[in-house]
Amino acid sequence: MKYTKLFEKGKIGKLELKNRIVMPAMGTGFASSTGEASDEIIRYYADRAKGGCGLIITEICRIDEETGIGTSNQLCATDSKHIPRLVRLAEAVHAYDTKIFLQLHHPGNETMSRLLHGKQIVAPSPVMCKIIGEMPRELTTEEVTAMAQKFVKGAVIAKTAGLDGVEVHAAHGYLVNQFLSPHTNRRTDKYGGDFFNRMRFITEIVVGIRFACGPDFPVCVRIDGSEFIEDGLDEKECIRIARYLESLGIACLNVSCGTYESGATIIEPSCFAEGWKKHLAKNIKANVRIPVIAVNTIKHPAFAEALLEEGVSDFVGVARGQLADAEWANKAKCGEDVLIRKCIGCMNCFLVANQGRPVECTVNPILGRELTHGDDRLVKDGNGRTVAVVGGGPGGMQAALVLAKRGFKTVLFEKSGRLGGTIKFGSVPPHKELLAELIDTQEAELKKWGVDVRLNTQGTVEECRKAGACGVFLAQGGNPIVPKIPGVEKAVLAEQVLSGEVKLSGKNIAVIGGGVTGLETAEYLSPDNQVTVVEMMNAVGTTLYPSVLHYLMERLNKNKVEILTGHAIKAVGDGEITLTVTASAVEVARKADVVVLALGVRPNRALYEEMEAAFDRVVLVGDTEKPGTIVSAMHSANDKAFVF
């Protein structure tokens, strides 16, 4: 076995786990509107258990229906009516010898009154979360005491349903964390003030659970290793909290960090390196004797193994990695690292969740749809018939994979010498290396499923006919938008720069277009050039998740990249460009040695009519159908191949 530490058995209290891989809590939106475990969420967790995970900790579970609503479709443990479906959840996970904890949660001031049906949000003290922007009311002493009992009731429901333990969420700036932290706890009653008073709320929760559920029912507490806010919990105080919690008899600690106000430290975009915060867990582990679980932005099994070898934690939390690939653990155990679809840190999962929709994943188009789109739902009626896929970008490769799984003989034509489409270029800017790994993974999947990949081959009608195709998927991508303006022939395309075809150094460069490609191309060029990004709208990077945009803009500012919004390109001259101020139509001239166009793409349908005339079934995929993102290309390709 390649990873001996990762697949070593472990214990939490008296509970034995088959390996050291933990799936920490992540909100999904897959539960029913009544808070019960839906068929969808049961299948979602069962697939991660089947995928080899040792311990699953559920998404945030509501313990209070009045002020404790974190998301709309959220698991609940507030009433005995929730028990029957939790029983089914536990049974589904246990079938694979995986254990499951229910995470007990209250958001405190990190929720919104609209989720509470107009009620004011609550907190230990009237301290506003700057990200939420709503002033909470202070809970009364009696309400705090009663709230602790609601956590206890949630634990009793979990035990009754047959779950293996509970986790109290005392991190990330949620209610329990708010009592622990001097930043949010300004109370003057028995629940505020000195260290032990600030610990009183969680003490009542833990002691209450152990009394109601018995000492052998594991209680895990998720804590911060640091809040990363000025007057909040620092590393030293978090170690003190960890030692105190151990004295209460908890079974283990789950170490994370941050609050909504230091949000990117909780859920990191791709610019954060694996293990950037490992010192937090390592220092806590050195000060306690109970097991420590820790999240560390883990993408690769080899890195998880290294953390265990170093003694950073006893168990590794692989969160988004198991959103991206339910088989993360099994593939690691078999040494099939290249076949793991790694989380690329794009934050699309949270972008979608923050819109109130069920969570989605860019690289895993069946996330949350396992019940309807899982491999066991594929109609395997290909019967060896040939389908041609023209274009080897992420959408084309996903379509080819699904078709192959359905039993079609799949032939993929790619005109260049490499698979990957435009994400070959998207993987070039800083912090985008995981896109290159996605190409490698998809390529390995195609090989495993016997897809006939023909590089340096145009997918013409003639080639598709020679292959014996009964239908064609057109996934050629899009053609770069080139505006019809004077001198545009002097400009170069972003993909020419990122591919290395055009090399630029010591130049004054104008990048036209402030979307993702434009900003990332500007970053790529900025160390060796003076770069200005020109965008006709009033903002740049509008499709990016806020934390991704924040750190990208921070790096651009550091490299002295100028961002010029509200300006449109009018003409390209020798050593200068003419721009139009969009608000006033006034023309201005700017110096520019080189103009780089990053204005998006138009669908490339050069073959569409010809293919339609030659084949009964022609399917458009990705940018060939409609310009969009990797996630839209992957999802449309998956779904169209699923029903072809």
XYZ file of C-alpha atoms in Angstrom:
644
model
C 0.000 0.000 0.000
C 1.330 3.421 -0.986
C 0.026 5.425 2.003
C 0.442 3.362 5.154
C -0.278 6.174 7.636
C -3.386 7.334 5.794
C -4.904 3.859 5.824
C -3.906 2.908 9.339
C -6.828 2.227 11.680
C -7.533 4.864 14.306
C -9.653 5.408 17.397
C -11.781 8.266 18.678
C -12.749 7.343 22.212
C -13.821 3.710 21.936
C -14.879 4.131 18.320
C -12.580 2.416 15.812
C -12.172 3.965 12.359
C -10.944 2.038 9.313
C -8.527 4.806 8.259
C -7.392 8.345 9.035
C -9.512 10.138 6.400
C -12.294 12.378 7.697
C -14.833 14.260 5.625
C -15.519 17.445 7.642
C -18.828 19.276 7.612
C -19.783 21.208 4.486
C -23.164 22.818 3.860
C -24.859 21.301 0.834
C -28.503 22.341 0.515
C -29.359 18.690 -0.205
C -31.594 18.137 2.845
C -35.374 18.379 2.581
C -37.187 21.640 3.275
C -38.383 20.101 6.569
C -34.814 19.428 7.704
C -34.980 15.692 7.245
C -32.284 13.655 5.524
C -33.532 13.472 1.945
C -32.832 10.624 -0.448
C -30.378 12.975 -2.195
C -28.323 13.742 0.902
C -28.331 10.101 2.007
C -26.984 9.044 -1.375
C -24.416 11.880 -1.290
C -23.003 10.722 2.046
C -23.301 7.028 1.145
C -21.201 7.599 -1.967
C -18.413 9.172 0.136
C -18.604 6.198 2.498
C -18.472 3.834 -0.463
C -15.541 5.924 -1.698
C -13.498 4.852 1.318
C -13.802 7.716 3.813
C -13.272 6.586 7.424
C -15.407 9.178 9.244
C -18.056 11.509 7.846
C -19.140 14.582 9.781
C -22.439 15.844 8.430
C -23.153 19.346 7.277
C -24.221 21.911 9.876
C -27.274 20.499 11.657
C -29.850 22.915 13.054
C -30.638 22.617 16.751
C -32.906 25.668 17.041
C -35.775 26.485 14.676
C -36.231 30.062 15.910
C -32.819 31.711 15.583
C -30.543 28.854 14.514
C -31.252 28.679 10.796
C -27.987 28.647 8.864
C -29.298 27.682 5.423
C -32.688 26.935 3.943
C -32.433 23.225 3.148
C -30.428 22.231 6.200
C -30.325 19.042 8.238
C -32.184 19.435 11.514
C -32.151 17.682 14.887
C -34.806 19.691 16.679
C -37.634 17.173 16.879
C -38.186 13.435 17.039
C -39.680 13.630 13.540
C -36.116 13.946 12.236
C -35.053 10.578 13.669
C -36.419 8.148 11.038
C -34.566 9.699 8.113
C -31.381 10.069 10.200
C -31.672 6.329 10.849
C -31.636 5.726 7.086
C -28.612 8.020 6.753
C -26.681 6.148 9.432
C -27.562 2.784 7.894
C -26.454 3.878 4.421
C -23.064 5.021 5.702
C -22.525 2.078 8.049
C -23.006 -0.372 5.173
C -19.492 0.591 4.054
C -17.928 0.366 7.557
C -17.722 4.151 7.705
C -18.631 6.058 10.870
C -20.738 9.221 10.952
C -21.049 12.159 13.377
C -23.827 14.753 13.356
C -22.494 18.298 13.559
C -24.564 20.444 15.944
C -24.654 24.088 14.923
C -26.091 27.519 15.606
C -24.972 30.461 13.441
C -25.403 33.233 16.015
C -24.702 36.562 14.309
C -23.481 34.835 11.132
C -26.902 34.450 9.578
C -29.538 36.828 8.204
C -32.964 37.853 9.437
C -34.493 36.862 6.100
C -33.608 33.244 6.939
C -35.256 33.691 10.347
C -38.553 34.818 8.801
C -37.815 38.406 9.731
C -36.713 37.800 13.327
C -33.650 39.649 14.550
C -30.525 37.513 14.642
C -28.987 36.719 18.025
C -25.538 36.560 19.609
C -23.866 36.577 23.028
C -23.535 40.368 22.720
C -24.761 43.028 20.277
C -21.659 42.758 18.087
C -22.249 42.888 14.351
C -20.524 40.537 11.938
C -19.127 42.901 9.317
C -19.785 40.418 6.537
C -23.475 39.944 7.454
C -24.086 43.589 8.317
C -26.983 43.007 10.738
C -26.952 43.962 14.405
C -27.879 40.992 16.623
C -29.754 41.197 19.872
C -28.115 39.848 23.002
C -29.461 36.530 24.254
C -30.776 36.653 27.800
C -29.168 34.512 30.469
C -32.207 32.238 30.461
C -32.087 31.906 26.659
C -28.422 30.893 26.771
C -29.123 28.182 29.323
C -32.035 26.924 27.224
C -29.912 27.004 24.052
C -27.325 24.708 25.622
C -30.110 22.196 26.201
C -31.085 22.375 22.536
C -27.581 21.198 21.639
C -28.035 18.349 24.114
C -31.387 17.434 22.562
C -29.731 17.359 19.121
C -27.138 14.915 20.436
C -29.842 12.673 21.929
C -31.627 12.635 18.565
C -28.348 11.687 16.853
C -27.682 8.845 19.277
C -31.265 7.591 19.031
C -30.931 7.536 15.236
C -27.822 5.375 15.477
C -25.171 7.916 14.499
C -21.762 7.265 16.018
C -21.176 10.601 17.704
C -21.671 14.350 17.466
C -19.504 17.332 16.743
C -20.218 20.659 18.417
C -19.346 23.475 16.011
C -17.382 25.937 18.121
C -15.353 27.508 15.315
C -15.699 29.882 12.350
C -17.409 32.630 14.334
C -20.656 30.721 14.902
C -22.616 30.989 18.158
C -20.523 28.713 20.391
C -17.344 30.331 19.074
C -18.892 33.741 19.755
C -19.173 32.856 23.446
C -15.530 31.696 23.522
C -14.126 34.804 21.850
C -13.580 38.174 23.570
C -14.252 39.767 20.165
C -17.923 38.819 20.328
C -18.526 38.083 24.023
C -18.941 41.349 25.974
C -21.408 39.903 28.487
C -21.397 40.768 32.179
C -23.437 37.788 33.431
C -22.165 34.281 34.196
C -21.604 33.588 30.473
C -19.142 36.445 29.926
C -16.041 38.069 31.332
C -13.111 35.874 32.326
C -11.953 32.711 30.555
C -14.055 30.295 32.598
C -17.234 32.320 32.191
C -16.683 32.430 28.436
C -16.287 28.634 28.549
C -19.514 28.157 30.525
C -21.835 27.801 27.496
C -19.785 25.066 25.832
C -19.228 23.432 29.222
C -22.979 23.110 29.707
C -23.312 21.691 26.197
C -20.552 19.087 26.553
C -21.420 18.061 30.107
C -25.089 17.887 29.158
C -24.409 15.654 26.145
C -22.162 13.318 28.137
C -24.802 13.040 30.868
C -27.674 12.436 28.420
C -25.849 10.163 25.970
C -23.355 8.446 28.234
C -19.567 8.721 28.483
C -18.949 6.288 25.620
C -20.842 8.395 23.044
C -18.078 10.443 21.355
C -18.279 14.217 21.491
C -15.988 16.036 19.083
C -15.578 19.812 19.199
C -14.585 21.822 16.166
C -12.417 24.739 17.262
C -10.307 27.430 15.709
C -6.538 27.380 15.920
C -6.764 31.163 15.513
C -9.538 33.560 14.574
C -7.164 35.832 12.633
C -8.958 38.954 13.861
C -7.416 41.682 15.977
C -9.210 41.213 19.308
C -10.228 37.600 18.774
C -8.781 34.269 19.793
C -5.078 33.920 19.048
C -3.070 30.700 18.892
C -2.161 30.760 22.581
C -5.781 31.186 23.675
C -6.958 28.455 21.309
C -4.466 26.031 22.824
C -5.820 26.937 26.253
C -9.374 26.252 25.047
C -8.287 22.900 23.600
C -6.776 21.820 26.915
C -9.864 22.952 28.798
C -12.168 21.021 26.461
C -10.032 17.910 26.941
C -10.608 18.234 30.674
C -14.369 18.036 30.051
C -13.936 14.540 28.612
C -14.499 15.178 24.921
C -13.316 12.436 22.578
C -11.465 14.530 20.002
C -10.829 17.994 18.580
C -11.317 19.111 14.982
C -9.036 22.072 14.288
C -9.852 24.720 11.693
C -9.463 28.495 11.827
C -11.025 31.846 11.047
C -14.431 33.511 11.118
C -16.579 35.132 8.450
C -14.553 38.312 8.986
C -11.355 36.470 8.079
C -13.330 34.324 5.674
C -10.706 33.113 3.200
C -8.893 31.476 6.118
C -11.866 29.109 6.502
C -12.432 28.212 2.849
C -9.286 28.939 0.888
C -9.109 29.794 -2.807
C -6.436 28.268 -5.013
C -3.768 30.813 -4.061
C -3.440 29.221 -0.590
C -0.891 26.420 -0.481
C -1.614 22.999 0.957
C -0.733 22.994 4.645
C -0.357 26.762 5.025
C -2.001 26.549 8.478
C -0.662 23.199 9.671
C 1.155 24.814 12.600
C -2.202 25.580 14.233
C -3.201 21.924 14.540
C 0.331 20.774 15.300
C 0.621 23.131 18.263
C -2.752 22.047 19.638
C -1.893 18.366 19.180
C 1.325 18.922 21.135
C -0.724 20.184 24.078
C -3.471 17.538 24.328
C -3.644 13.755 24.545
C -6.924 13.216 22.712
C -6.984 12.718 18.931
C -6.854 15.761 16.683
C -8.551 16.048 13.298
C -7.373 18.940 11.148
C -8.177 20.492 7.801
C -5.165 21.747 5.849
C -6.341 22.566 2.315
C -5.500 19.000 1.322
C -5.613 18.230 -2.396
C -3.264 15.254 -2.727
C -3.032 11.963 -0.789
C 0.745 12.291 -0.648
C 0.397 15.571 1.224
C -2.134 14.056 3.632
C 0.311 11.209 4.310
C 3.100 13.713 4.961
C 0.961 15.575 7.522
C 0.376 12.355 9.441
C 4.041 11.429 9.278
C 4.976 14.864 10.603
C 2.548 14.524 13.499
C 0.466 17.537 12.520
C -2.752 15.673 13.380
C -4.051 12.173 14.053
C -6.694 12.341 11.309
C -6.776 14.432 8.130
C -9.834 16.392 7.098
C -10.373 16.137 3.351
C -13.361 18.364 2.681
C -13.743 19.828 -0.809
C -11.480 17.069 -2.077
C -14.367 14.672 -1.449
C -16.853 17.015 -3.088
C -14.674 16.931 -6.183
C -14.233 13.158 -6.060
C -16.325 10.815 -3.916
C -13.701 8.089 -4.563
C -10.786 10.191 -3.217
C -9.958 7.652 -0.495
C -10.321 4.489 -2.582
C -8.206 5.902 -5.404
C -5.534 6.933 -2.926
C -5.535 3.449 -1.408
C -5.032 1.914 -4.842
C -2.259 4.378 -5.686
C -4.370 5.896 -8.474
C -3.546 9.489 -7.574
C -3.747 10.682 -11.167
C -7.370 9.482 -11.365
C -8.437 11.660 -8.432
C -10.269 14.759 -9.571
C -8.669 17.321 -7.304
C -10.456 20.375 -5.976
C -9.108 23.312 -8.009
C -9.914 25.939 -5.370
C -12.167 27.931 -7.703
C -14.788 28.480 -4.956
C -17.672 27.780 -7.313
C -19.173 25.504 -4.640
C -19.563 28.468 -2.296
C -20.530 30.878 -5.034
C -23.511 28.643 -5.813
C -24.349 27.917 -2.161
C -24.393 31.643 -1.344
C -27.053 32.059 -4.015
C -29.285 29.692 -2.064
C -28.832 26.829 -4.510
C -27.624 23.297 -3.740
C -23.839 23.143 -3.858
C -22.146 22.331 -7.176
C -18.585 21.447 -8.136
C -16.715 22.601 -11.221
C -14.871 19.327 -11.711
C -17.608 16.967 -10.498
C -20.822 17.492 -12.467
C -22.746 14.806 -10.563
C -22.247 16.290 -7.079
C -25.623 16.341 -5.347
C -27.176 14.506 -8.288
C -25.739 11.089 -7.485
C -29.262 9.723 -7.141
C -30.168 10.660 -10.718
C -26.819 10.973 -12.519
C -24.524 8.519 -10.740
C -22.735 5.825 -12.700
C -25.343 3.283 -11.595
C -27.967 5.417 -13.351
C -26.216 5.358 -16.720
C -28.211 3.529 -19.364
C -25.576 1.248 -20.842
C -27.087 0.968 -24.296
C -24.137 2.030 -26.432
C -23.700 -1.539 -27.623
C -20.394 -0.719 -29.282
C -21.835 1.960 -31.569
C -19.371 4.723 -32.406
C -19.798 8.329 -31.330
C -17.341 11.026 -32.373
C -16.380 13.882 -30.081
C -14.753 16.840 -31.813
C -12.657 18.876 -29.387
C -10.558 17.789 -26.414
C -11.347 20.499 -23.883
C -12.869 19.687 -20.474
C -16.385 19.479 -21.934
C -15.359 17.240 -24.797
C -13.426 14.953 -22.483
C -16.333 14.720 -20.028
C -18.753 13.851 -22.830
C -16.352 11.207 -24.155
C -15.983 9.676 -20.684
C -19.724 9.384 -20.064
C -20.327 7.955 -23.539
C -17.601 5.366 -22.988
C -19.122 4.365 -19.644
C -22.424 3.850 -21.447
C -20.830 1.352 -23.804
C -20.296 3.514 -26.876
C -17.081 3.216 -28.819
C -15.920 6.801 -28.406
C -13.477 8.528 -30.739
C -12.201 11.935 -29.646
C -10.618 14.220 -32.261
C -8.327 17.018 -31.106
C -6.723 19.251 -33.721
C -3.746 20.172 -31.506
C -1.118 17.913 -30.028
C -2.489 18.153 -26.470
C -5.786 17.667 -24.707
C -7.210 20.375 -22.479
C -8.628 23.035 -24.785
C -8.357 26.558 -23.417
C -7.648 25.392 -19.865
C -4.169 24.504 -21.123
C -3.681 28.279 -21.189
C -5.777 28.872 -18.071
C -3.365 26.710 -16.085
C -0.381 28.951 -16.919
C -1.001 32.012 -14.654
C 0.131 31.830 -11.004
C -1.830 29.543 -8.637
C -3.663 27.753 -11.465
C -1.534 24.609 -11.522
C -4.437 22.410 -10.461
C -6.097 23.068 -13.820
C -3.177 21.291 -15.453
C -3.759 18.366 -13.075
C -7.412 18.295 -14.127
C -6.299 17.790 -17.732
C -4.003 14.958 -16.624
C -6.841 13.329 -14.681
C -9.333 13.561 -17.522
C -6.744 12.185 -19.921
C -6.108 9.241 -17.570
C -9.863 8.619 -17.292
C -10.194 8.462 -21.067
C -7.362 5.955 -21.241
C -8.910 3.818 -18.480
C -12.247 3.684 -20.298
C -10.740 2.965 -23.691
C -11.570 6.201 -25.473
C -9.795 6.416 -28.836
C -8.023 9.785 -28.630
C -6.696 11.112 -31.932
C -4.439 14.111 -31.458
C -3.305 16.393 -34.282
C -6.454 15.355 -36.149
C -9.220 17.664 -37.338
C -12.617 16.194 -36.566
C -14.024 16.675 -40.028
C -17.142 15.054 -41.466
C -14.881 12.742 -43.431
C -12.914 11.658 -40.328
C -16.116 11.072 -38.358
C -17.536 8.997 -41.202
C -14.330 6.980 -41.460
C -14.634 6.255 -37.732
C -18.154 4.928 -38.328
C -19.847 7.490 -36.067
C -23.604 7.313 -35.551
C -23.556 10.752 -33.945
C -21.222 13.644 -33.180
C -20.557 15.835 -30.155
C -19.160 19.208 -31.226
C -16.952 20.561 -28.442
C -14.627 22.792 -30.443
C -14.872 25.669 -27.996
C -15.112 29.259 -29.106
C -13.276 31.730 -31.282
C -11.661 34.702 -29.524
C -13.602 37.942 -29.921
C -11.638 40.424 -31.999
C -13.345 43.824 -32.292
C -13.564 45.485 -35.700
C -11.550 48.583 -34.908
C -8.696 50.362 -36.687
C -5.304 48.745 -36.098
C -6.648 45.633 -34.385
C -4.329 43.505 -36.524
C -1.459 44.845 -34.385
C -2.957 43.264 -31.255
C -2.230 39.772 -29.925
C -4.545 37.335 -28.172
C -4.320 36.339 -24.518
C -3.970 32.680 -25.479
C -0.983 33.538 -27.693
C 0.678 35.062 -24.638
C -0.218 32.252 -22.240
C 0.822 29.558 -24.725
C 4.270 31.139 -25.079
C 3.740 31.864 -28.763
C 4.178 35.567 -28.000
C 6.822 36.448 -25.413
C 6.757 39.904 -23.834
C 9.263 41.596 -21.563
C 9.975 45.204 -20.694
C 6.850 46.419 -22.469
C 4.021 48.810 -21.706
C 1.043 46.469 -22.202
C -2.682 47.134 -22.379
C -4.800 44.066 -21.641
C -8.256 44.666 -23.073
C -10.893 42.912 -20.986
C -11.263 42.698 -17.216
C -12.779 39.243 -16.976
C -11.028 36.216 -15.506
C -8.752 35.697 -18.526
C -7.798 39.346 -18.726
C -6.933 39.657 -15.052
C -4.972 36.404 -14.956
C -3.095 37.305 -18.133
C -2.248 40.662 -16.565
C -0.888 38.902 -13.496
C 1.153 36.550 -15.669
C 2.687 39.503 -17.547
C 3.093 41.901 -14.627
C 6.456 40.776 -13.182
C 8.314 41.761 -16.384
C 6.094 44.457 -17.876
C 4.099 47.575 -17.091
C 0.492 46.411 -17.426
C -2.867 48.178 -17.606
C -6.188 46.300 -17.671
C -8.869 48.130 -19.666
C -12.503 47.206 -18.956
C -15.585 48.904 -20.405
C -17.774 48.015 -17.402
C -17.406 49.668 -13.994
C -15.936 46.590 -12.300
C -13.588 43.732 -13.132
C -13.708 40.028 -12.265
C -17.451 40.096 -11.639
C -17.863 36.318 -12.133
C -15.213 35.434 -9.549
C -15.948 34.468 -5.956
C -15.162 37.472 -3.693
C -12.157 35.915 -1.938
C -10.660 34.760 -5.252
C -11.031 38.273 -6.668
C -9.710 39.858 -3.472
C -6.412 37.980 -3.516
C -6.023 38.342 -7.268
C -6.496 42.113 -6.998
C -4.072 42.192 -4.078
C -1.404 40.539 -6.224
C -2.127 42.828 -9.177
C -1.795 45.880 -6.940
C 1.480 44.550 -5.556
C 2.777 44.229 -9.122
C 1.562 47.766 -9.915
C -1.026 46.691 -12.491
C -3.345 49.597 -13.299
C -7.064 48.801 -13.522
C -8.891 51.189 -15.845
C -12.662 50.631 -15.767
C -15.320 52.479 -17.729
C -13.163 52.600 -20.881
C -13.617 50.801 -24.210
C -11.015 50.191 -26.905
C -11.526 52.381 -29.982
C -8.323 51.951 -31.995
C -4.848 50.439 -31.836
C -1.992 52.603 -33.049
C 1.788 52.472 -33.028
C 2.825 52.754 -29.400
C -0.576 53.959 -28.262
C -4.260 53.086 -28.069
C -7.382 55.184 -28.312
C -10.028 54.575 -25.685
C -13.588 55.817 -25.261
C -14.862 56.778 -21.821
C -18.113 54.801 -21.705
C -19.943 57.318 -19.514
C -19.211 60.359 -21.698
C -18.024 59.039 -25.100
C -14.904 61.200 -24.707
C -11.858 59.778 -26.489
C -8.510 59.517 -24.710
C -5.102 58.306 -25.854
C -2.879 56.018 -23.789
C 0.633 54.730 -24.361
C 0.836 51.005 -25.131
C 3.616 49.085 -26.850
C 1.485 45.935 -27.050
C -2.258 45.304 -26.920
C -3.465 41.936 -25.599
C -7.083 41.032 -26.306
C -9.001 39.099 -23.632
C -12.593 39.830 -24.606
C -14.039 36.338 -24.383
C -15.159 34.040 -27.168
C -17.956 33.465 -29.645
C -19.261 29.945 -30.331
C -17.212 28.091 -32.946
C -19.846 26.451 -35.112
C -17.846 26.176 -38.319
C -18.696 22.488 -38.655
C -22.239 22.555 -37.331
C -24.258 22.808 -40.548
C -21.979 20.359 -42.360
C -22.244 17.857 -39.499
C -26.021 18.243 -39.309
C -26.293 17.412 -42.991
C -24.143 14.310 -42.556
C -25.335 12.853 -39.229
C -28.732 12.336 -37.642
C -27.560 13.366 -34.185
C -25.253 16.330 -33.581
C -24.843 17.697 -30.060
C -23.291 21.052 -29.122
C -21.192 21.151 -25.957
C -19.565 23.940 -23.925
C -18.493 27.136 -25.686
C -19.551 25.623 -29.006
C -23.107 25.876 -27.712
C -22.818 28.964 -25.503
C -19.711 30.682 -24.078
C -19.390 30.020 -20.383
C -17.179 28.627 -17.649
C -15.509 25.275 -17.062
C -18.384 24.307 -14.791
C -21.021 25.045 -17.431
C -19.037 23.120 -20.055
C -18.581 20.101 -17.787
C -22.202 20.024 -16.670
C -23.731 20.420 -20.127
C -21.364 17.822 -21.590
C -22.084 15.349 -18.814
C -25.845 15.732 -19.064
C -26.045 15.595 -22.840
C -23.879 12.481 -22.962
C -25.985 10.995 -20.166
C -29.147 11.127 -22.313
C -27.644 10.741 -25.827
